[in-house]
C-alpha cells in the first residue's frame, strides 16, 4: 500500500468515525443497572455480533441473575443460549462475564437478589 493510499484510507476512516452519532460512543462502554425483581430487556443494536466483557459491581457477597433469550442466540461465559432458553448465574463483586450475542439478539435479565447489580460492559 502506498503512503498516499494509506493516508486516504486513514482520512476516510477518520471522517466516518467523526460522523458517528454521539450515542455510538455509549455502545463502546455501557452500564446497566439491574433492580431487584425487575426484568430488563437488553438488545444487541449493532450490525455485527456483539462480543463483550461485563464487570459486575454488587454490595452483597453474591447475587443470582436469571436470563431468558427472547430473540436470536447468545452465549454467557461459554454457555450457549438459543431463543427461548434460560440460564441462572450467581455473580460476585468484580466478576467478569464474557457475553456474545447475535445481531438483533434480545435477552431478558432479572436480578433475583435484594440489592442493585451494576454491570459495566466494554466491547
PDB file of C-alpha atoms in Angstrom:
ATOM      1  CA  UNK A   1       0.000   0.000   0.000  1.00  0.00           C
ATOM      2  CA  UNK A   2       1.378   3.369  -0.954  1.00  0.00           C
ATOM      3  CA  UNK A   3       1.650   6.208   1.510  1.00  0.00           C
ATOM      4  CA  UNK A   4      -0.958   8.199  -0.417  1.00  0.00           C
ATOM      5  CA  UNK A   5      -3.462   5.304  -0.333  1.00  0.00           C
ATOM      6  CA  UNK A   6      -2.808   4.714   3.375  1.00  0.00           C
ATOM      7  CA  UNK A   7      -3.349   8.412   4.078  1.00  0.00           C
ATOM      8  CA  UNK A   8      -6.660   8.438   2.152  1.00  0.00           C
ATOM      9  CA  UNK A   9      -7.833   5.300   3.985  1.00  0.00           C
ATOM     10  CA  UNK A  10      -6.952   6.903   7.317  1.00  0.00           C
ATOM     11  CA  UNK A  11      -8.721  10.143   6.337  1.00  0.00           C
ATOM     12  CA  UNK A  12     -11.855   8.261   5.244  1.00  0.00           C
ATOM     13  CA  UNK A  13     -11.859   6.278   8.482  1.00  0.00           C
ATOM     14  CA  UNK A  14     -11.492   9.487  10.497  1.00  0.00           C
ATOM     15  CA  UNK A  15     -14.433  11.080   8.677  1.00  0.00           C
ATOM     16  CA  UNK A  16     -16.606   8.010   9.267  1.00  0.00           C
ATOM     17  CA  UNK A  17     -15.738   7.897  12.961  1.00  0.00           C
ATOM     18  CA  UNK A  18     -16.317  11.636  13.358  1.00  0.00           C
ATOM     19  CA  UNK A  19     -19.702  11.313  11.659  1.00  0.00           C
ATOM     20  CA  UNK A  20     -20.993   8.659  14.051  1.00  0.00           C
ATOM     21  CA  UNK A  21     -23.836   9.823  16.285  1.00  0.00           C
ATOM     22  CA  UNK A  22     -22.799  10.737  19.807  1.00  0.00           C
ATOM     23  CA  UNK A  23     -24.754   7.811  21.237  1.00  0.00           C
ATOM     24  CA  UNK A  24     -22.471   5.405  19.329  1.00  0.00           C
ATOM     25  CA  UNK A  25     -19.793   6.103  21.946  1.00  0.00           C
ATOM     26  CA  UNK A  26     -22.205   4.647  24.511  1.00  0.00           C
ATOM     27  CA  UNK A  27     -22.023   1.334  22.658  1.00  0.00           C
ATOM     28  CA  UNK A  28     -18.282   1.049  23.305  1.00  0.00           C
ATOM     29  CA  UNK A  29     -18.905   1.078  27.072  1.00  0.00           C
ATOM     30  CA  UNK A  30     -22.340   0.798  28.591  1.00  0.00           C
ATOM     31  CA  UNK A  31     -23.514   0.455  32.188  1.00  0.00           C
ATOM     32  CA  UNK A  32     -26.647  -1.482  33.110  1.00  0.00           C
ATOM     33  CA  UNK A  33     -28.410  -1.368  36.472  1.00  0.00           C
ATOM     34  CA  UNK A  34     -30.488  -4.388  37.417  1.00  0.00           C
ATOM     35  CA  UNK A  35     -33.006  -3.532  40.122  1.00  0.00           C
ATOM     36  CA  UNK A  36     -34.149  -6.450  42.312  1.00  0.00           C
ATOM     37  CA  UNK A  37     -37.028  -8.423  40.792  1.00  0.00           C
ATOM     38  CA  UNK A  38     -37.473  -6.170  37.729  1.00  0.00           C
ATOM     39  CA  UNK A  39     -36.798  -7.835  34.336  1.00  0.00           C
ATOM     40  CA  UNK A  40     -34.670  -5.747  31.962  1.00  0.00           C
ATOM     41  CA  UNK A  41     -34.513  -6.403  28.208  1.00  0.00           C
ATOM     42  CA  UNK A  42     -31.101  -5.907  26.635  1.00  0.00           C
ATOM     43  CA  UNK A  43     -30.754  -5.823  22.846  1.00  0.00           C
ATOM     44  CA  UNK A  44     -27.737  -6.064  20.575  1.00  0.00           C
ATOM     45  CA  UNK A  45     -28.197  -2.887  18.496  1.00  0.00           C
ATOM     46  CA  UNK A  46     -25.051  -3.449  16.445  1.00  0.00           C
ATOM     47  CA  UNK A  47     -24.887  -4.599  12.833  1.00  0.00           C
ATOM     48  CA  UNK A  48     -22.431  -7.320  13.853  1.00  0.00           C
ATOM     49  CA  UNK A  49     -22.189  -9.986  16.529  1.00  0.00           C
ATOM     50  CA  UNK A  50     -21.603  -8.452  19.953  1.00  0.00           C
ATOM     51  CA  UNK A  51     -18.616  -9.789  21.909  1.00  0.00           C
ATOM     52  CA  UNK A  52     -18.244  -8.005  25.237  1.00  0.00           C
ATOM     53  CA  UNK A  53     -16.825  -8.326  28.727  1.00  0.00           C
ATOM     54  CA  UNK A  54     -19.018  -7.098  31.585  1.00  0.00           C
ATOM     55  CA  UNK A  55     -17.650  -6.339  35.056  1.00  0.00           C
ATOM     56  CA  UNK A  56     -20.134  -6.848  37.894  1.00  0.00           C
ATOM     57  CA  UNK A  57     -20.436  -4.447  40.833  1.00  0.00           C
ATOM     58  CA  UNK A  58     -22.545  -5.551  43.817  1.00  0.00           C
ATOM     59  CA  UNK A  59     -22.645  -4.822  47.534  1.00  0.00           C
ATOM     60  CA  UNK A  60     -23.834  -8.301  48.623  1.00  0.00           C
ATOM     61  CA  UNK A  61     -21.452 -11.288  48.762  1.00  0.00           C
ATOM     62  CA  UNK A  62     -23.273 -12.807  45.781  1.00  0.00           C
ATOM     63  CA  UNK A  63     -26.488 -12.395  43.788  1.00  0.00           C
ATOM     64  CA  UNK A  64     -28.319 -14.670  41.367  1.00  0.00           C
ATOM     65  CA  UNK A  65     -29.216 -13.330  37.918  1.00  0.00           C
ATOM     66  CA  UNK A  66     -31.548 -15.163  35.548  1.00  0.00           C
ATOM     67  CA  UNK A  67     -31.542 -14.653  31.814  1.00  0.00           C
ATOM     68  CA  UNK A  68     -34.060 -15.683  29.157  1.00  0.00           C
ATOM     69  CA  UNK A  69     -33.057 -15.495  25.485  1.00  0.00           C
ATOM     70  CA  UNK A  70     -36.025 -13.706  23.906  1.00  0.00           C
ATOM     71  CA  UNK A  71     -34.726 -13.304  20.355  1.00  0.00           C
ATOM     72  CA  UNK A  72     -31.895 -14.952  18.370  1.00  0.00           C
ATOM     73  CA  UNK A  73     -28.989 -16.672  20.179  1.00  0.00           C
ATOM     74  CA  UNK A  74     -26.242 -15.755  22.596  1.00  0.00           C
ATOM     75  CA  UNK A  75     -23.567 -17.059  24.904  1.00  0.00           C
ATOM     76  CA  UNK A  76     -22.689 -16.287  28.529  1.00  0.00           C
ATOM     77  CA  UNK A  77     -19.311 -17.461  29.840  1.00  0.00           C
ATOM     78  CA  UNK A  78     -19.283 -20.273  27.282  1.00  0.00           C
ATOM     79  CA  UNK A  79     -22.900 -21.393  27.852  1.00  0.00           C
ATOM     80  CA  UNK A  80     -24.801 -21.235  24.571  1.00  0.00           C
ATOM     81  CA  UNK A  81     -28.387 -19.944  24.786  1.00  0.00           C
ATOM     82  CA  UNK A  82     -30.862 -20.382  21.963  1.00  0.00           C
ATOM     83  CA  UNK A  83     -34.098 -18.418  21.690  1.00  0.00           C
ATOM     84  CA  UNK A  84     -36.445 -19.484  24.499  1.00  0.00           C
ATOM     85  CA  UNK A  85     -33.726 -20.995  26.690  1.00  0.00           C
ATOM     86  CA  UNK A  86     -32.800 -19.631  30.110  1.00  0.00           C
ATOM     87  CA  UNK A  87     -29.827 -19.580  32.444  1.00  0.00           C
ATOM     88  CA  UNK A  88     -29.276 -18.761  36.105  1.00  0.00           C
ATOM     89  CA  UNK A  89     -25.896 -17.381  37.189  1.00  0.00           C
ATOM     90  CA  UNK A  90     -24.552 -16.480  40.622  1.00  0.00           C
ATOM     91  CA  UNK A  91     -22.337 -13.386  40.438  1.00  0.00           C
ATOM     92  CA  UNK A  92     -19.893 -11.880  42.919  1.00  0.00           C
ATOM     93  CA  UNK A  93     -18.404  -8.405  43.073  1.00  0.00           C
ATOM     94  CA  UNK A  94     -15.835  -7.765  40.312  1.00  0.00           C
ATOM     95  CA  UNK A  95     -16.795 -10.937  38.386  1.00  0.00           C
ATOM     96  CA  UNK A  96     -16.235 -10.559  34.649  1.00  0.00           C
ATOM     97  CA  UNK A  97     -18.780 -12.125  32.322  1.00  0.00           C
ATOM     98  CA  UNK A  98     -17.985 -12.865  28.675  1.00  0.00           C
ATOM     99  CA  UNK A  99     -21.119 -12.255  26.599  1.00  0.00           C
ATOM    100  CA  UNK A 100     -21.661 -12.937  22.902  1.00  0.00           C
ATOM    101  CA  UNK A 101     -24.936 -12.003  21.182  1.00  0.00           C
ATOM    102  CA  UNK A 102     -26.177 -12.419  17.609  1.00  0.00           C
ATOM    103  CA  UNK A 103     -27.152  -9.382  15.557  1.00  0.00           C
ATOM    104  CA  UNK A 104     -30.619  -8.330  16.787  1.00  0.00           C
ATOM    105  CA  UNK A 105     -30.492 -10.618  19.839  1.00  0.00           C
ATOM    106  CA  UNK A 106     -32.514  -9.804  22.953  1.00  0.00           C
ATOM    107  CA  UNK A 107     -32.072 -11.221  26.434  1.00  0.00           C
ATOM    108  CA  UNK A 108     -34.260 -10.526  29.467  1.00  0.00           C
ATOM    109  CA  UNK A 109     -32.249 -10.400  32.699  1.00  0.00           C
ATOM    110  CA  UNK A 110     -33.777 -10.418  36.168  1.00  0.00           C
ATOM    111  CA  UNK A 111     -31.893  -9.711  39.393  1.00  0.00           C
ATOM    112  CA  UNK A 112     -33.055 -12.303  41.951  1.00  0.00           C
ATOM    113  CA  UNK A 113     -31.225 -10.586  44.831  1.00  0.00           C
ATOM    114  CA  UNK A 114     -32.194  -7.858  47.278  1.00  0.00           C
ATOM    115  CA  UNK A 115     -29.880  -5.081  46.063  1.00  0.00           C
ATOM    116  CA  UNK A 116     -28.913  -3.464  42.749  1.00  0.00           C
ATOM    117  CA  UNK A 117     -26.469  -5.180  40.386  1.00  0.00           C
ATOM    118  CA  UNK A 118     -24.403  -2.911  38.122  1.00  0.00           C
ATOM    119  CA  UNK A 119     -22.750  -4.341  35.004  1.00  0.00           C
ATOM    120  CA  UNK A 120     -20.264  -2.256  33.019  1.00  0.00           C
ATOM    121  CA  UNK A 121     -19.769  -3.764  29.572  1.00  0.00           C
ATOM    122  CA  UNK A 122     -16.978  -2.981  27.100  1.00  0.00           C
ATOM    123  CA  UNK A 123     -16.636  -4.140  23.524  1.00  0.00           C
TER     124      UNK A 123
END
